[in-house]
XYZ file of C-alpha atoms in Angstrom:
354
model
C 129.616 80.661 89.769
C 133.179 79.556 90.423
C 134.003 76.844 92.926
C 135.446 79.584 95.155
C 132.221 81.579 95.543
C 131.141 81.660 99.194
C 128.296 79.351 100.152
C 126.744 82.177 102.119
C 125.780 83.797 98.818
C 124.781 80.608 97.012
C 121.082 81.513 96.973
C 121.562 85.246 96.329
C 119.444 86.577 93.463
C 120.926 89.912 92.374
C 118.917 92.977 91.451
C 118.127 93.227 87.742
C 118.632 96.751 86.325
C 116.580 97.991 83.400
C 117.887 97.361 79.902
C 120.703 99.645 78.737
C 120.964 98.703 75.036
C 124.176 99.382 73.147
C 123.271 98.122 69.689
C 120.146 100.063 68.763
C 118.809 103.578 69.270
C 115.659 103.433 71.368
C 113.276 105.865 72.966
C 114.202 104.836 76.520
C 111.175 104.815 78.774
C 112.323 101.917 80.937
C 114.669 103.099 83.685
C 113.030 106.269 85.056
C 115.865 108.525 83.948
C 115.176 112.185 83.308
C 114.757 113.099 79.631
C 116.531 116.378 80.338
C 120.299 116.958 80.664
C 121.781 118.094 83.961
C 121.887 121.760 84.849
C 124.568 123.685 82.980
C 125.907 124.691 86.375
C 126.384 121.015 87.234
C 128.087 120.246 83.929
C 130.469 123.204 84.256
C 131.336 122.355 87.865
C 132.021 118.698 87.039
C 134.337 119.702 84.215
C 136.325 121.984 86.466
C 136.583 119.262 89.126
C 138.067 116.875 86.563
C 141.257 118.962 86.645
C 141.964 117.670 90.161
C 141.151 113.992 89.812
C 144.656 113.142 91.025
C 143.452 114.154 94.513
C 141.056 112.294 96.779
C 137.652 113.940 97.234
C 136.555 115.423 100.555
C 135.365 112.395 102.594
C 132.937 114.639 104.481
C 131.457 116.146 101.288
C 131.256 119.306 103.395
C 130.196 121.865 100.766
C 127.883 119.422 98.997
C 126.199 118.386 102.241
C 125.687 122.013 103.249
C 124.167 122.818 99.855
C 121.558 120.074 100.192
C 120.932 120.824 103.869
C 120.049 124.376 102.812
C 117.609 123.106 100.189
C 116.002 120.696 102.662
C 115.812 123.190 105.512
C 117.835 121.065 107.932
C 121.285 121.175 109.534
C 124.342 119.850 107.735
C 124.762 117.286 110.525
C 121.337 115.879 109.622
C 122.334 114.920 106.058
C 124.579 112.170 104.680
C 125.467 112.262 100.980
C 126.021 108.867 99.357
C 126.847 107.086 96.124
C 123.254 106.992 94.913
C 120.354 106.362 97.272
C 121.068 102.632 96.980
C 124.112 103.163 99.188
C 122.213 104.913 101.976
C 119.528 102.201 101.816
C 122.168 99.497 102.154
C 123.722 101.398 105.066
C 120.332 101.350 106.790
C 119.962 97.592 106.296
C 123.455 97.119 107.725
C 123.001 99.487 110.662
C 119.483 98.718 111.833
C 118.636 95.145 110.830
C 119.700 91.829 112.360
C 118.180 88.630 113.719
C 116.332 90.535 116.435
C 115.409 93.476 114.177
C 114.156 91.921 110.916
C 113.328 94.069 107.910
C 109.830 94.487 106.535
C 108.594 96.046 103.288
C 105.787 95.561 100.743
C 105.790 92.495 98.519
C 105.579 94.775 95.482
C 108.113 97.568 95.812
C 111.687 98.499 94.876
C 113.385 95.246 93.895
C 116.616 96.022 95.733
C 115.113 95.672 99.233
C 115.103 91.861 99.297
C 118.572 91.852 97.736
C 119.922 94.113 100.489
C 118.337 91.830 103.072
C 119.741 88.672 101.490
C 123.297 89.926 100.980
C 123.418 91.187 104.564
C 121.888 87.909 105.768
C 118.972 89.685 107.407
C 115.587 88.013 107.981
C 112.776 89.904 106.277
C 109.042 89.882 105.701
C 107.149 91.076 102.639
C 103.675 92.438 103.373
C 101.148 92.111 100.517
C 99.664 95.226 98.988
C 95.906 95.546 98.685
C 94.326 94.395 95.424
C 94.476 97.977 94.125
C 98.248 98.079 94.834
C 97.893 100.479 97.749
C 99.739 100.011 101.038
C 97.552 99.236 104.041
C 99.092 101.528 106.640
C 97.652 99.483 109.509
C 99.794 96.522 108.421
C 102.866 98.494 109.505
C 101.613 100.058 112.714
C 103.212 98.816 115.911
C 104.988 95.851 114.282
C 108.344 96.489 115.957
C 110.489 95.735 112.901
C 112.760 97.855 110.705
C 110.405 99.225 108.076
C 111.294 100.231 104.514
C 108.616 102.163 102.613
C 109.136 103.565 99.113
C 106.954 106.659 98.851
C 105.824 106.972 96.101
C 106.061 103.228 95.757
C 107.746 101.509 92.841
C 106.699 100.305 90.356
C 103.138 101.465 91.107
C 103.848 105.164 91.657
C 101.191 105.311 94.381
C 102.012 107.616 97.292
C 100.997 107.631 100.931
C 100.048 110.957 102.513
C 102.330 112.559 105.071
C 99.740 111.783 107.746
C 99.866 108.089 106.814
C 103.668 108.044 106.948
C 103.579 109.760 110.329
C 101.112 107.160 111.633
C 103.585 104.375 110.772
C 106.555 106.222 112.285
C 104.719 107.233 115.466
C 103.399 103.716 116.073
C 106.894 102.173 115.967
C 108.877 104.378 118.386
C 111.477 101.690 119.107
C 112.084 100.700 115.483
C 113.673 102.515 112.555
C 111.406 103.531 109.684
C 113.136 104.292 106.363
C 111.085 106.291 103.857
C 112.598 106.000 100.387
C 111.612 109.148 98.480
C 113.349 108.542 95.157
C 110.305 109.932 93.298
C 108.990 112.467 95.785
C 109.700 115.512 93.592
C 106.977 114.577 91.110
C 103.967 115.431 93.246
C 104.194 113.574 96.560
C 104.756 115.012 100.035
C 108.164 114.625 101.687
C 108.570 113.294 105.220
C 111.769 115.290 105.800
C 109.989 117.773 108.144
C 109.154 114.878 110.468
C 112.794 114.100 111.339
C 112.722 116.711 114.113
C 109.649 115.106 115.699
C 110.682 111.446 115.483
C 114.096 110.046 116.352
C 113.384 106.783 114.488
C 112.879 108.233 110.992
C 115.323 108.173 108.074
C 114.346 109.736 104.744
C 116.332 108.895 101.610
C 116.304 110.709 98.292
C 118.238 110.634 95.026
C 119.519 113.046 92.398
C 119.002 110.418 89.679
C 115.420 111.340 88.781
C 114.402 114.956 89.317
C 117.936 116.344 89.112
C 119.007 114.511 85.931
C 122.044 112.857 87.536
C 121.433 109.116 87.185
C 124.859 108.728 85.608
C 126.593 110.632 88.409
C 125.344 108.376 91.260
C 124.379 110.782 94.014
C 121.858 110.268 96.783
C 121.413 111.223 100.408
C 119.780 110.416 103.702
C 118.155 112.845 106.138
C 117.668 112.063 109.836
C 118.515 113.317 113.302
C 122.193 113.741 114.146
C 122.461 110.501 116.128
C 121.188 108.396 113.230
C 123.475 110.184 110.782
C 126.401 109.349 113.065
C 125.327 105.683 112.956
C 125.229 105.728 109.175
C 128.586 107.506 108.986
C 130.059 104.680 111.058
C 128.975 102.278 108.309
C 130.220 104.617 105.574
C 133.678 105.078 107.104
C 133.905 101.327 107.638
C 133.208 100.556 103.972
C 134.074 103.450 101.630
C 135.121 106.788 103.172
C 135.618 108.420 99.751
C 132.213 107.339 98.509
C 131.516 110.334 96.261
C 134.016 111.228 93.537
C 135.168 114.764 92.865
C 133.182 115.260 89.661
C 129.922 114.018 91.154
C 130.476 116.153 94.244
C 131.009 119.244 92.132
C 128.049 118.440 89.880
C 125.880 117.994 92.965
C 126.820 121.443 94.236
C 126.083 122.872 90.797
C 122.662 121.262 90.584
C 121.834 122.376 94.125
C 122.493 125.943 92.981
C 119.934 125.569 90.181
C 116.727 124.523 91.932
C 114.679 126.570 89.462
C 115.871 124.270 86.656
C 114.986 121.170 88.681
C 111.508 122.457 89.539
C 110.794 123.448 85.938
C 111.758 119.985 84.693
C 109.613 118.298 87.332
C 106.640 120.461 86.331
C 107.103 119.491 82.672
C 107.341 115.795 83.535
C 104.162 115.990 85.623
C 102.382 117.675 82.713
C 103.635 114.994 80.313
C 102.541 112.301 82.771
C 99.000 113.701 82.855
C 98.897 113.956 79.050
C 100.089 110.369 78.564
C 97.743 108.917 81.182
C 94.794 110.695 79.575
C 95.731 109.309 76.154
C 96.181 105.782 77.525
C 92.817 105.904 79.274
C 91.168 106.922 75.985
C 92.604 103.693 74.561
C 91.115 101.624 77.374
C 94.165 101.365 79.625
C 93.926 101.292 83.409
C 96.582 103.350 85.183
C 97.478 103.625 88.838
C 97.416 107.083 90.390
C 101.129 107.632 89.889
C 102.910 110.464 91.681
C 106.271 109.476 90.174
C 108.052 110.121 86.884
C 106.528 106.968 85.430
C 103.141 105.451 84.636
C 102.032 101.957 85.635
C 99.448 100.745 83.142
C 97.587 97.686 81.911
C 94.962 96.942 79.251
C 92.238 94.308 79.692
C 92.685 93.050 76.131
C 96.442 93.381 75.692
C 99.001 91.129 77.365
C 101.625 93.134 79.226
C 104.603 91.191 77.922
C 103.279 91.270 74.358
C 102.944 95.048 74.533
C 106.474 95.346 75.920
C 107.927 93.177 73.128
C 106.027 94.941 70.341
C 107.022 98.361 71.639
C 110.634 97.200 71.666
C 110.300 96.097 68.040
C 109.145 99.635 67.262
C 112.157 101.161 69.022
C 110.542 102.037 72.357
C 111.676 100.487 75.639
C 109.386 100.228 78.658
C 109.842 98.079 81.789
C 107.973 94.789 82.120
C 108.044 92.704 85.290
C 107.477 88.944 85.340
C 106.115 88.823 88.908
C 102.637 87.263 88.597
C 100.815 90.021 90.491
C 102.038 92.729 88.095
C 102.898 90.909 84.866
C 99.842 92.409 83.126
C 101.309 95.880 83.668
C 104.134 97.880 82.150
C 106.010 100.730 83.773
C 106.486 103.632 81.386
C 108.986 106.365 82.216
C 107.679 109.840 81.442
C 109.896 111.518 78.857
C 109.587 114.610 76.704
C 106.269 115.477 75.076
C 107.642 114.282 71.723
C 108.713 110.957 73.236
C 105.322 110.425 74.852
C 103.506 111.268 71.621
C 105.688 108.712 69.804
C 104.876 106.169 72.526
C 101.127 106.746 72.167
C 101.331 106.434 68.365
C 103.160 103.126 68.739
C 100.581 101.836 71.218
C 97.755 102.728 68.818
C 99.529 100.879 66.001
C 100.040 97.798 68.171
C 96.398 97.771 69.183
C 95.382 97.905 65.518
C 97.812 95.121 64.633
C 96.619 92.838 67.443
C 92.878 93.166 66.821
């Protein structure tokens, strides 16, 4: 750091994104991107929007917000579109956390939560998962803090039921509960219907995974109108034009092609089941993932060794150094051909390491 860098950020440890190699062609199963291109409607709309890049985008994202409100079955005033779901999550940390409202989240979850807390100088608590990586719902009931729950969780892929989410929300009526549903479209149950019953619930989602738009950076939050007004106050105080014209247009296009999204999600879930079955035949232990990735370990194969050897064979997966999960690797679910290549490579590595 330079000698000018503020002392208030001296201890900040930034989030580490997954590898994005530029020198070698890999089968990329490390960053939970979709293996499928965006909808043709999204691509066409983005191209047309590029003709007007000399103009600022609509700060209200009116048409885009309405399109997603229609999909979600809520009012436009109950949705806020953002620059990826990371932005809406950061807005929530800014709006609802402070010294008297500390943040709380699992100790094994999305790695950006502690970063958001640190950069906003918010006190936070990390609650341990059970030994099987599941969240103990009772740990979050009636705690009176601002709660962040990724559902399905990352990197485990394990999901809470809607009844379990509702128990947490209902037991904390005077505290905000943020349910981060980045992976909800791959088999879990969304909490969006609960926003009309509970005025303390915010649900966030992203277009990066199920809608093949990781490169476009588009996410959104869903909550009652009062909470959306809060979050808009933060948005208009930081970046009013937070979604560019091409992303906005692509988002409208993808919203008009839900059949394409659902078909891709179905294929990914089928490929997830296939890959988990093949891994289990090889002696791997997998969590019950409801996301577009698999979290797996082998009793006789070091997690980091497997990661490195797969990389040598041109396949990237995600390995985490945190002691509680360092035996595991997170494997993004790709096309059937990609997953078959992954399984072949794993078999070869197991033969080589006997």
